[in-house]
Coordinates of C-alpha atoms and ligand atoms in Angstrom, one line a residue:
M1 CA -3.4 -0.3 -33.0
S2 CA -6.8 0.5 -34.5
E3 CA -7.2 2.5 -37.7
H4 CA -9.2 4.9 -35.6
K5 CA -6.4 6.1 -33.4
P6 CA -6.1 9.9 -33.5
K7 CA -2.9 11.7 -32.9
P8 CA -2.1 12.6 -29.2
E9 CA -2.5 16.3 -29.7
E10 CA -6.0 15.7 -31.2
L11 CA -7.0 13.3 -28.4
A12 CA -5.8 15.6 -25.7
Q13 CA -8.4 18.3 -26.8
V14 CA -11.2 17.1 -24.6
E15 CA -14.5 18.9 -24.9
F16 CA -16.2 19.4 -21.6
A17 CA -19.2 21.4 -22.7
P18 CA -22.4 19.6 -21.7
S19 CA -24.5 18.0 -24.4
P20 CA -27.7 19.9 -25.3
R21 CA -29.5 16.6 -24.8
G22 CA -30.5 15.8 -21.2
W23 CA -29.0 12.8 -19.5
M24 CA -32.3 11.0 -19.7
D25 CA -32.0 10.7 -23.5
P26 CA -30.4 7.3 -23.9
T27 CA -29.3 7.7 -27.5
V28 CA -25.8 6.3 -28.1
E29 CA -23.6 6.4 -31.1
F30 CA -21.4 3.3 -31.3
R31 CA -18.5 5.0 -32.9
K32 CA -15.5 2.8 -33.8
G33 CA -12.7 2.8 -31.2
T34 CA -15.1 3.3 -28.3
W35 CA -16.8 -0.1 -27.7
C36 CA -16.0 -3.7 -27.4
Y37 CA -16.9 -6.7 -29.7
S38 CA -19.7 -9.0 -28.5
A39 CA -18.8 -12.5 -27.2
V40 CA -18.9 -15.3 -29.8
P41 CA -21.6 -17.9 -29.3
E42 CA -19.1 -20.7 -28.8
T43 CA -17.7 -19.3 -25.6
L44 CA -21.2 -18.7 -24.2
E45 CA -22.1 -22.2 -25.0
Y46 CA -18.9 -23.5 -23.4
L47 CA -19.7 -21.5 -20.2
G48 CA -23.4 -22.4 -20.2
L49 CA -24.4 -18.7 -20.5
P50 CA -27.8 -17.7 -22.0
N51 CA -28.7 -16.6 -25.5
P52 CA -25.6 -17.5 -27.5
R53 CA -25.8 -16.0 -31.0
R54 CA -23.8 -13.8 -33.4
W55 CA -24.4 -10.1 -33.1
Q56 CA -22.6 -6.8 -32.7
P57 CA -23.4 -3.6 -30.9
T58 CA -23.7 -1.7 -34.2
D59 CA -26.5 -4.1 -35.3
H60 CA -30.0 -2.6 -35.2
D61 CA -31.4 -5.9 -33.9
W62 CA -29.5 -7.3 -30.9
K63 CA -31.5 -10.6 -31.1
L64 CA -32.7 -10.5 -27.5
P65 CA -35.2 -13.0 -26.1
D66 CA -38.8 -11.8 -26.4
N67 CA -39.1 -11.3 -22.7
W68 CA -35.7 -9.6 -22.2
R69 CA -37.2 -6.8 -20.2
E70 CA -38.9 -9.1 -17.7
I71 CA -35.6 -11.2 -17.3
I72 CA -33.6 -8.1 -16.4
V73 CA -36.2 -6.6 -14.1
H74 CA -36.6 -9.9 -12.3
G75 CA -32.7 -10.2 -12.1
L76 CA -32.6 -6.7 -10.6
R77 CA -35.2 -7.6 -8.0
E78 CA -33.3 -10.7 -7.0
R79 CA -30.0 -8.8 -6.6
L80 CA -31.7 -6.0 -4.6
R81 CA -32.8 -8.8 -2.2
K82 CA -29.5 -10.6 -2.2
Y83 CA -27.1 -7.6 -1.9
R84 CA -27.9 -5.1 0.7
S85 CA -25.2 -2.9 -0.7
L86 CA -27.0 -2.6 -4.0
Q87 CA -30.2 -1.4 -2.3
V88 CA -28.2 1.2 -0.3
F89 CA -26.3 2.4 -3.4
M90 CA -29.6 2.7 -5.3
D91 CA -31.3 4.8 -2.6
T92 CA -28.4 6.9 -1.2
C93 CA -26.8 9.2 -3.7
V94 CA -27.5 12.9 -2.9
R95 CA -26.0 14.2 -6.2
C96 CA -23.3 16.1 -4.3
G97 CA -21.0 15.8 -7.3
A98 CA -17.9 14.9 -5.3
C99 CA -17.3 11.9 -7.6
A100 CA -18.1 13.7 -10.9
D101 CA -14.7 14.6 -12.0
K102 CA -12.8 11.7 -10.5
C103 CA -13.3 9.1 -13.2
H104 CA -10.5 8.8 -15.8
F105 CA -13.0 8.1 -18.5
F106 CA -14.7 11.4 -17.8
I107 CA -11.5 13.3 -17.6
G108 CA -10.3 11.7 -20.9
S109 CA -13.5 11.9 -22.8
G110 CA -15.5 14.8 -21.4
D111 CA -18.7 12.7 -21.8
P112 CA -21.0 13.5 -18.9
K113 CA -22.3 9.9 -18.8
N114 CA -18.8 8.9 -17.8
M115 CA -19.2 10.8 -14.6
P116 CA -19.6 8.1 -11.9
V117 CA -22.8 9.8 -10.6
V118 CA -24.4 9.7 -14.0
R119 CA -23.1 6.2 -14.8
A120 CA -24.8 4.9 -11.7
E121 CA -27.9 6.9 -12.6
L122 CA -28.3 4.9 -15.8
L123 CA -29.2 1.9 -13.7
R124 CA -30.7 3.8 -10.8
S125 CA -33.3 5.5 -13.1
V126 CA -34.7 2.1 -14.0
Y127 CA -34.6 1.1 -10.3
R128 CA -36.6 4.2 -9.5
N129 CA -39.1 3.6 -12.2
D130 CA -39.8 0.0 -11.4
F131 CA -39.1 -0.3 -7.7
T132 CA -40.0 3.0 -5.9
T133 CA -43.4 4.5 -5.2
A134 CA -42.4 7.9 -6.4
G135 CA -41.0 6.5 -9.6
R136 CA -44.1 4.4 -10.3
I137 CA -46.4 7.5 -9.8
L138 CA -44.2 10.3 -11.2
G139 CA -42.0 8.5 -13.7
K140 CA -39.5 11.0 -15.2
L141 CA -40.4 13.7 -12.7
A142 CA -39.0 11.5 -10.0
G143 CA -35.9 10.6 -12.1
G144 CA -37.4 7.3 -13.4
R145 CA -36.8 5.8 -16.8
E146 CA -38.4 2.8 -18.4
L147 CA -36.1 0.1 -19.5
T148 CA -36.3 0.4 -23.2
I149 CA -34.1 -1.1 -25.9
D150 CA -32.3 2.3 -26.1
V151 CA -31.6 2.3 -22.4
L152 CA -30.3 -1.2 -22.6
K153 CA -27.9 -0.2 -25.4
E154 CA -26.8 2.8 -23.4
W155 CA -26.0 0.4 -20.5
F156 CA -23.9 -1.7 -22.7
Y157 CA -22.0 1.3 -24.0
Y158 CA -21.3 2.9 -20.6
F159 CA -21.0 -0.1 -18.3
Y160 CA -18.3 -1.3 -20.7
Q161 CA -16.6 2.1 -20.3
C162 CA -16.1 1.6 -16.6
T163 CA -13.0 -0.3 -15.4
E164 CA -14.5 -1.0 -12.0
C165 CA -11.4 0.7 -10.5
R166 CA -13.3 2.3 -7.5
R167 CA -11.5 5.6 -7.6
C168 CA -14.8 7.4 -7.5
S169 CA -15.8 5.6 -4.3
V170 CA -12.8 7.1 -2.5
F171 CA -14.3 10.5 -2.9
C172 CA -18.0 9.7 -2.2
P173 CA -19.0 10.8 1.3
Y174 CA -21.5 7.9 1.4
G175 CA -19.1 5.3 0.2
I176 CA -21.1 4.5 -2.9
D177 CA -19.1 2.1 -5.0
T178 CA -19.9 2.7 -8.7
A179 CA -17.7 -0.3 -9.5
E180 CA -20.2 -2.6 -7.7
I181 CA -23.1 -0.9 -9.7
T182 CA -21.2 -1.6 -12.9
M183 CA -20.7 -5.2 -11.8
M184 CA -24.5 -5.6 -11.2
A185 CA -25.4 -4.0 -14.5
R186 CA -23.0 -6.4 -16.4
E187 CA -24.6 -9.4 -14.6
L188 CA -28.0 -8.2 -15.6
M189 CA -27.0 -7.7 -19.2
S190 CA -25.4 -11.2 -19.3
L191 CA -28.8 -12.7 -18.4
V192 CA -30.1 -11.8 -21.9
G193 CA -26.8 -12.6 -23.7
L194 CA -25.0 -9.2 -23.7
N195 CA -21.4 -10.0 -23.1
I196 CA -18.1 -8.9 -24.5
E197 CA -15.6 -11.2 -26.2
W198 CA -12.5 -10.1 -24.3
I199 CA -14.1 -11.3 -21.1
C200 CA -15.8 -14.4 -22.2
T201 CA -13.1 -16.1 -24.2
P202 CA -10.5 -15.8 -21.4
M203 CA -13.1 -17.2 -19.0
S204 CA -13.8 -20.2 -21.2
N205 CA -10.0 -20.6 -21.8
C206 CA -9.6 -20.7 -18.1
Y207 CA -12.2 -23.5 -17.9
R208 CA -10.6 -25.5 -20.5
T209 CA -6.8 -25.2 -19.8
G210 CA -6.6 -23.5 -16.4
N211 CA -5.5 -20.1 -17.7
H212 CA -6.9 -17.1 -19.6
L213 CA -4.5 -17.5 -22.5
G214 CA -5.5 -21.1 -23.2
V215 CA -2.0 -22.3 -22.7
Q216 CA -2.0 -26.1 -22.4
P217 CA -0.1 -28.0 -19.7
H218 CA 2.8 -28.9 -22.1
G219 CA 3.0 -25.3 -23.2
F220 CA 3.1 -24.1 -19.6
K221 CA 5.9 -26.6 -18.8
D222 CA 7.9 -25.4 -21.9
S223 CA 7.5 -21.8 -20.9
I224 CA 8.8 -22.3 -17.4
E225 CA 11.7 -24.5 -18.7
F226 CA 12.6 -21.9 -21.2
A227 CA 12.7 -19.3 -18.5
V228 CA 14.9 -21.5 -16.4
D229 CA 17.4 -21.8 -19.3
E230 CA 17.3 -18.1 -19.9
L231 CA 17.9 -17.3 -16.3
E232 CA 20.9 -19.6 -16.3
E233 CA 22.4 -17.8 -19.3
I234 CA 22.1 -14.4 -17.5
T235 CA 23.2 -15.5 -14.0
G236 CA 25.1 -18.7 -14.5
V237 CA 22.8 -20.3 -11.9
R238 CA 20.6 -23.3 -12.8
V239 CA 17.4 -23.0 -10.8
N240 CA 14.8 -25.6 -10.1
A241 CA 11.2 -24.9 -11.0
P242 CA 9.0 -27.8 -9.9
I243 CA 5.6 -28.2 -11.5
N244 CA 2.7 -30.2 -9.9
R245 CA 4.9 -31.4 -7.1
K246 CA 2.8 -33.0 -4.4
G247 CA 3.8 -32.3 -0.8
A248 CA 5.5 -29.0 -1.5
E249 CA 5.0 -26.5 1.3
I250 CA 3.8 -23.6 -0.9
L251 CA 1.8 -23.4 -4.2
F252 CA 2.8 -20.4 -6.3
I253 CA 0.2 -19.0 -8.6
T254 CA 0.7 -16.0 -10.9
P255 CA -1.1 -14.5 -13.9
S256 CA -0.5 -16.5 -17.1
A257 CA 0.8 -13.3 -18.8
D258 CA 3.9 -13.7 -16.5
Y259 CA 5.0 -16.8 -18.4
F260 CA 3.7 -15.8 -21.8
A261 CA 3.9 -12.1 -22.4
S262 CA 6.4 -9.2 -22.3
P263 CA 7.3 -7.3 -20.1
H264 CA 5.8 -9.7 -17.6
Y265 CA 8.3 -12.3 -18.4
Y266 CA 11.1 -10.4 -16.8
T267 CA 9.1 -10.5 -13.5
L268 CA 8.9 -14.3 -13.9
L269 CA 12.7 -14.5 -14.1
G270 CA 12.8 -12.4 -10.9
Y271 CA 10.5 -14.9 -9.1
L272 CA 12.6 -17.9 -10.2
A273 CA 15.8 -16.3 -9.1
L274 CA 14.3 -15.3 -5.7
F275 CA 12.7 -18.7 -4.9
H276 CA 16.0 -20.4 -5.8
E277 CA 18.1 -18.1 -3.7
I278 CA 16.0 -18.6 -0.5
G279 CA 15.6 -22.3 -1.1
L280 CA 11.8 -22.1 -1.1
D281 CA 10.0 -25.4 -1.0
Y282 CA 7.3 -24.7 -3.6
T283 CA 5.6 -25.8 -6.7
W284 CA 3.9 -24.4 -9.8
S285 CA 0.7 -25.9 -11.1
S286 CA -0.2 -26.5 -14.7
Y287 CA -3.9 -26.6 -13.6
A288 CA -4.0 -23.6 -11.4
S289 CA -1.9 -21.8 -14.0
E290 CA -3.8 -18.5 -13.8
G291 CA -4.0 -16.1 -10.9
G292 CA -6.3 -13.7 -12.6
N293 CA -10.0 -14.1 -12.6
F294 CA -11.9 -12.6 -15.5
G295 CA -15.1 -13.8 -13.8
L296 CA -14.8 -10.6 -11.7
F297 CA -15.6 -8.6 -14.9
H298 CA -18.7 -10.7 -15.6
S299 CA -20.6 -12.0 -12.6
A300 CA -20.3 -13.2 -9.0
E301 CA -21.1 -16.7 -10.2
M302 CA -18.1 -16.7 -12.6
V303 CA -15.8 -15.3 -10.0
K304 CA -16.6 -18.2 -7.7
R305 CA -16.3 -20.9 -10.4
L306 CA -12.9 -19.7 -11.5
N307 CA -11.5 -19.0 -8.1
A308 CA -12.4 -22.5 -6.9
K309 CA -9.7 -24.2 -9.0
M310 CA -6.9 -22.5 -7.1
Y311 CA -8.1 -24.0 -3.8
A312 CA -8.9 -27.4 -5.4
E313 CA -5.4 -27.6 -6.6
A314 CA -3.9 -26.6 -3.3
R315 CA -5.9 -29.4 -1.7
R316 CA -4.8 -31.9 -4.4
L317 CA -1.2 -31.1 -4.1
G318 CA -1.3 -31.0 -0.3
V319 CA 0.5 -27.7 0.2
K320 CA 0.3 -25.7 3.4
W321 CA -0.5 -22.3 1.8
I322 CA -0.6 -20.3 -1.4
L323 CA 1.8 -17.5 -2.5
G324 CA 0.4 -15.3 -5.3
G325 CA 2.3 -13.3 -7.9
E326 CA 2.0 -9.7 -9.3
C327 CA -1.6 -9.4 -10.2
G328 CA -4.3 -6.9 -9.7
H329 CA -7.9 -8.1 -9.7
M330 CA -6.7 -11.6 -8.5
W331 CA -6.2 -9.9 -5.1
R332 CA -9.5 -8.2 -5.1
V333 CA -11.1 -11.6 -5.5
I334 CA -9.0 -13.1 -2.8
H335 CA -9.4 -10.3 -0.2
Q336 CA -12.9 -9.2 -0.8
Y337 CA -14.8 -12.3 -2.0
M338 CA -13.0 -15.6 -1.6
G339 CA -13.6 -15.9 2.1
T340 CA -17.3 -16.1 1.7
M341 CA -17.5 -17.6 -1.8
N342 CA -15.2 -20.6 -1.5
G343 CA -13.7 -20.2 1.9
P344 CA -12.6 -20.1 4.6
A345 CA -9.9 -22.4 3.3
D346 CA -9.6 -24.2 6.6
F347 CA -7.8 -27.3 5.1
L348 CA -4.7 -25.0 4.6
E349 CA -2.5 -23.5 7.3
V350 CA -2.1 -19.8 8.2
P351 CA 0.7 -18.7 6.0
R352 CA 4.1 -18.5 7.7
S353 CA 7.3 -17.6 5.9
P354 CA 9.7 -20.6 6.1
I355 CA 12.6 -18.2 5.9
T356 CA 11.8 -15.5 8.5
G357 CA 9.1 -17.2 10.6
T358 CA 6.7 -14.3 10.0
E359 CA 3.1 -15.4 10.3
F360 CA 0.8 -13.6 7.8
V361 CA -2.2 -13.4 10.1
H362 CA -4.2 -11.1 7.8
A363 CA -4.4 -14.1 5.4
A364 CA -5.9 -16.4 8.1
S365 CA -9.0 -17.0 6.1
T366 CA -7.7 -17.0 2.5
K367 CA -4.3 -18.7 3.3
M368 CA -2.9 -16.7 0.4
V369 CA -0.1 -14.1 0.6
H370 CA 0.9 -11.5 -2.0
I371 CA 4.4 -11.8 -3.3
S372 CA 5.2 -8.2 -2.3
E373 CA 4.3 -8.9 1.3
F374 CA 6.5 -12.0 1.3
T375 CA 9.5 -10.3 -0.3
A376 CA 9.2 -7.1 1.8
D377 CA 9.4 -9.4 4.9
L378 CA 12.5 -11.1 3.5
I379 CA 14.2 -7.8 2.9
K380 CA 13.2 -6.4 6.3
H381 CA 14.8 -9.4 8.0
G382 CA 18.0 -9.0 6.0
R383 CA 17.6 -12.3 4.2
L384 CA 18.5 -11.1 0.7
K385 CA 21.9 -9.9 -0.6
L386 CA 21.0 -7.0 -2.9
D387 CA 23.0 -4.7 -5.2
P388 CA 20.7 -1.9 -6.2
S389 CA 23.3 -0.4 -8.5
R390 CA 22.4 -3.1 -10.9
N391 CA 19.2 -1.1 -11.5
D392 CA 21.0 2.2 -12.0
H393 CA 20.1 2.4 -15.6
W394 CA 16.5 2.7 -14.5
R395 CA 14.9 5.8 -13.1
T396 CA 11.8 4.4 -11.7
T397 CA 8.3 5.4 -10.5
F398 CA 5.5 3.2 -9.2
H399 CA 1.9 2.9 -10.5
D400 CA -0.4 1.6 -7.7
S401 CA -2.6 -0.9 -9.5
C402 CA -6.2 -0.1 -8.5
N403 CA -7.0 -3.4 -6.9
P404 CA -3.9 -4.0 -4.7
A405 CA -4.1 -0.3 -3.7
R406 CA -7.8 0.3 -3.1
A407 CA -9.0 -3.3 -2.4
M408 CA -6.1 -4.4 -0.3
G409 CA -4.3 -1.3 1.0
L410 CA -1.1 -2.7 -0.4
L411 CA 0.7 0.6 -0.5
E412 CA 4.0 0.4 1.5
E413 CA 5.3 -3.1 0.6
P414 CA 6.0 -2.4 -3.1
R415 CA 7.6 0.9 -2.3
Y416 CA 9.8 -0.6 0.4
I417 CA 10.9 -3.3 -2.0
I418 CA 11.6 -0.8 -4.8
K419 CA 13.6 1.5 -2.6
S420 CA 15.7 -1.5 -1.5
V421 CA 16.5 -2.6 -4.9
C422 CA 16.7 0.6 -6.9
N423 CA 18.7 3.7 -6.2
H424 CA 16.5 6.0 -8.3
F425 CA 12.8 6.1 -7.4
F426 CA 10.5 9.1 -7.8
E427 CA 6.8 9.4 -6.8
M428 CA 4.2 10.7 -9.1
P429 CA 2.0 13.6 -7.8
E430 CA 0.2 12.5 -4.6
N431 CA -3.3 12.9 -5.9
T432 CA -2.5 10.2 -8.6
I433 CA -1.0 7.5 -6.4
R434 CA -1.8 5.2 -3.4
E435 CA -5.6 5.2 -2.8
Q436 CA -6.1 7.9 -5.3
T437 CA -4.2 6.1 -8.0
F438 CA -5.5 6.5 -11.6
C439 CA -6.5 3.4 -13.5
C440 CA -4.6 2.2 -16.6
G441 CA -7.8 2.7 -18.5
S442 CA -8.0 -0.9 -19.7
G443 CA -8.9 -3.0 -16.7
A444 CA -12.1 -5.0 -16.0
G445 CA -11.9 -6.7 -19.4
L446 CA -11.5 -3.6 -21.5
G447 CA -7.9 -4.3 -22.6
T448 CA -8.8 -5.2 -26.1
D449 CA -7.9 -3.4 -29.4
E450 CA -11.2 -2.4 -30.9
N451 CA -11.8 0.2 -28.1
M452 CA -8.3 1.6 -28.3
E453 CA -9.5 5.2 -28.5
M454 CA -11.4 4.8 -25.2
R455 CA -8.5 3.1 -23.6
L456 CA -6.1 5.9 -24.6
R457 CA -8.6 8.5 -23.3
G458 CA -9.1 6.6 -20.0
G459 CA -5.4 6.3 -19.6
L460 CA -4.7 10.0 -20.1
P461 CA -4.7 11.0 -16.4
R462 CA -2.2 8.2 -15.5
A463 CA -0.1 9.1 -18.5
N464 CA -0.1 12.8 -17.5
A465 CA 1.3 11.9 -14.1
V466 CA 4.0 9.7 -15.7
Q467 CA 4.8 12.6 -18.0
F468 CA 5.4 14.8 -14.9
V469 CA 8.1 12.6 -13.5
H470 CA 9.5 11.9 -16.9
D471 CA 10.0 15.6 -17.5
R472 CA 11.1 16.5 -14.0
H473 CA 13.3 13.4 -13.0
D474 CA 14.1 11.7 -16.3
V475 CA 12.0 8.7 -15.2
N476 CA 12.3 5.9 -17.8
L477 CA 10.6 3.0 -16.1
L478 CA 7.1 2.7 -14.7
L479 CA 6.9 -0.2 -12.3
C480 CA 3.6 -1.9 -11.4
M481 CA 2.3 -5.2 -9.9
C482 CA -0.6 -6.2 -12.2
A483 CA -0.5 -8.2 -15.4
I484 CA -3.2 -6.1 -17.1
D485 CA -1.3 -3.0 -16.2
K486 CA 1.9 -4.4 -17.7
A487 CA 0.1 -5.3 -20.9
T488 CA -1.9 -2.1 -21.3
L489 CA 0.3 0.6 -19.8
T490 CA 2.9 -0.4 -22.5
P491 CA 0.9 0.9 -25.5
L492 CA -0.5 3.7 -23.4
L493 CA 2.9 5.1 -22.7
E494 CA 4.2 4.5 -26.2
Y495 CA 1.3 6.8 -27.3
W496 CA 1.4 9.5 -24.6
V497 CA 4.9 9.3 -23.0
P498 CA 7.4 7.7 -25.4
G499 CA 10.7 6.9 -23.7
V500 CA 9.1 5.3 -20.6
D501 CA 9.0 1.5 -20.3
V502 CA 6.9 -0.7 -18.1
G503 CA 8.2 -3.3 -15.7
G504 CA 7.5 -5.4 -12.6
V505 CA 8.7 -5.0 -9.1
H506 CA 10.2 -8.5 -9.0
E507 CA 12.1 -7.8 -12.2
M508 CA 13.9 -5.2 -10.2
V509 CA 14.4 -7.7 -7.4
G510 CA 15.8 -10.2 -9.8
N511 CA 18.3 -7.7 -11.2
A512 CA 19.5 -6.6 -7.8
L513 CA 19.6 -10.1 -6.2
V514 CA 23.1 -11.3 -5.7
M515 CA 22.8 -15.1 -6.0
K516 CA 25.2 -17.6 -4.5
G517 CA 27.5 -19.0 -7.2
E518 CA 26.4 -16.5 -9.9
K519 CA 28.7 -15.4 -12.7
E520 CA 29.5 -11.8 -13.2
R521 CA 26.3 -10.4 -14.7
T522 CA 26.8 -8.5 -17.9
T523 CA 23.1 -7.9 -18.6
D524 CA 20.0 -7.3 -16.7
L525 CA 17.0 -9.7 -17.0
R526 CA 16.0 -7.9 -20.2
G527 CA 19.4 -8.6 -21.7
Q528 CA 20.4 -5.0 -21.5
P529 CA 24.1 -4.4 -20.6
Y530 CA 24.8 -3.3 -17.0
P531 CA 26.6 -0.2 -16.1
A532 CA 30.0 -0.6 -14.5
K533 CA 29.6 -3.0 -11.5
E534 CA 29.9 -1.5 -8.0
D535 CA 30.2 -3.1 -4.6
S536 CA 27.3 -5.1 -3.4
R537 CA 25.8 -4.5 0.0
N538 CA 23.6 -6.3 2.5
V539 CA 20.2 -4.7 3.1
Ligands
SF4_1 S1 -15.2 2.6 -10.9 FE1 -13.6 3.8 -11.9 S2 -14.1 3.6 -14.1 FE2 -16.0 3.1 -12.9 S3 -17.0 5.1 -12.7 FE3 -15.7 4.9 -10.9 S4 -13.8 5.9 -11.4 FE4 -14.9 5.5 -13.3
SF4_2 S1 -20.0 11.4 -4.5 FE1 -21.5 9.8 -3.9 S2 -23.3 10.9 -3.1 FE2 -22.0 12.4 -4.3 S3 -22.8 12.3 -6.4 FE3 -21.2 10.8 -6.3 S4 -22.1 8.8 -5.8 FE4 -23.6 10.5 -5.3

């Protein structure tokens, strides 16, 4: 944790009084704990991105190219032509304020520039100044601002305090998507070399080794084999986990954190147990060893480049379709962008469960199915023998990760699975779940340590809802289906709601799954002792 971390009782005192300075004043104080380190030049060089150099946001001189302003204005013009949505978002906002109090960063910081309407205005004011007649003639009177170095620094500060979660867009009567505006602003900043480290190094790692963590093929293999050994110790069942097996029916791709971080690892054990038990004909890949796509937090071009490897690997291995693990933004890329960026993937087949025969027709273009859809279908058809009492030491709730919830509408499947494998499940308040779910506060590449104060502030609304079910129902486990959530909700809850752990949905599945030939389980997948064993049942 950063040295700048205040105590919870201090951080919870949020000041909502408006600043005496108007919103047009771009002055920003880069206070420790609220901003992210710049990307090191080596990663920009590796990725072929412009203006690699050493600099930090606190420097007076950001070492921009002499014509930085022309580059950005030209980039904005190109994107207004290319993306009709951007033009509509720039022209449409009526300042109704419906989105104003919906952003977790505004709720947790009280900073008016974290209101989605004002965040968008930071870019819109430049658009107005340079691209509208009223702005050209009336300037500030028409809400226009010149793109000065201070405005650019303000962009960097606030567009890296947006997790692109899209909660605000749910409440906008015009459907304005501030996340898309943030994505455009980040693209524009990247044109002159303004990038953050926590996004660019994972991207370059992904280029080099196939995954964000930079795990090399032999490390990937070791990790999977270690998990197989550990699962055998717990269950007495030796599972097969094939890697790079040509001719398998299904390619399974999951975030690298699942095989290299905790608590993700317990979810990995759950996948391995499940695939063995149903006899799935599948393979892992040491090349497509990452489901996540940090390109989404940088630019459309990077999304496309990183996404392509998954499909290249599916083609190389000759599989029929792809099954994807518990990840958040991976699914936004697949469902919202892949079809037109690298698809349709017509060389693959429309996914069909080899166990139940269910055809996943909604994946007809991407040929990729979410693990929760796959598992919910197995349970619905009675293909799994489950003993939910093996999760009785957990009193669970479910955090809808922003992208599966709002970008995919994946709301019922995880709940159906959890209720099938856990006896104790409690929902958080309804205005904090499903489409209205609150972000973890650390998505979109902001899950780093130097901005921890901002992460804790942004995570406050989610933590408040967890506190509610912890107080009322003794909830001690927050389940989620996103690798970033698993990583970042853990320190968030340690800070705001001690006593609540974080876990994955398939960790619960792995606990409850009664495997053929298993020994009597004495611990769950975390190695925690089970309560007294009760009768198992078919679901
Ligand atoms: S997308 Fe999320 S983080 Fe960004 S302004 Fe909207 S609510 Fe805030
Ligand atoms: S809800 Fe939509 S129209 Fe209203 S202020 Fe926010 S972005 Fe503008």
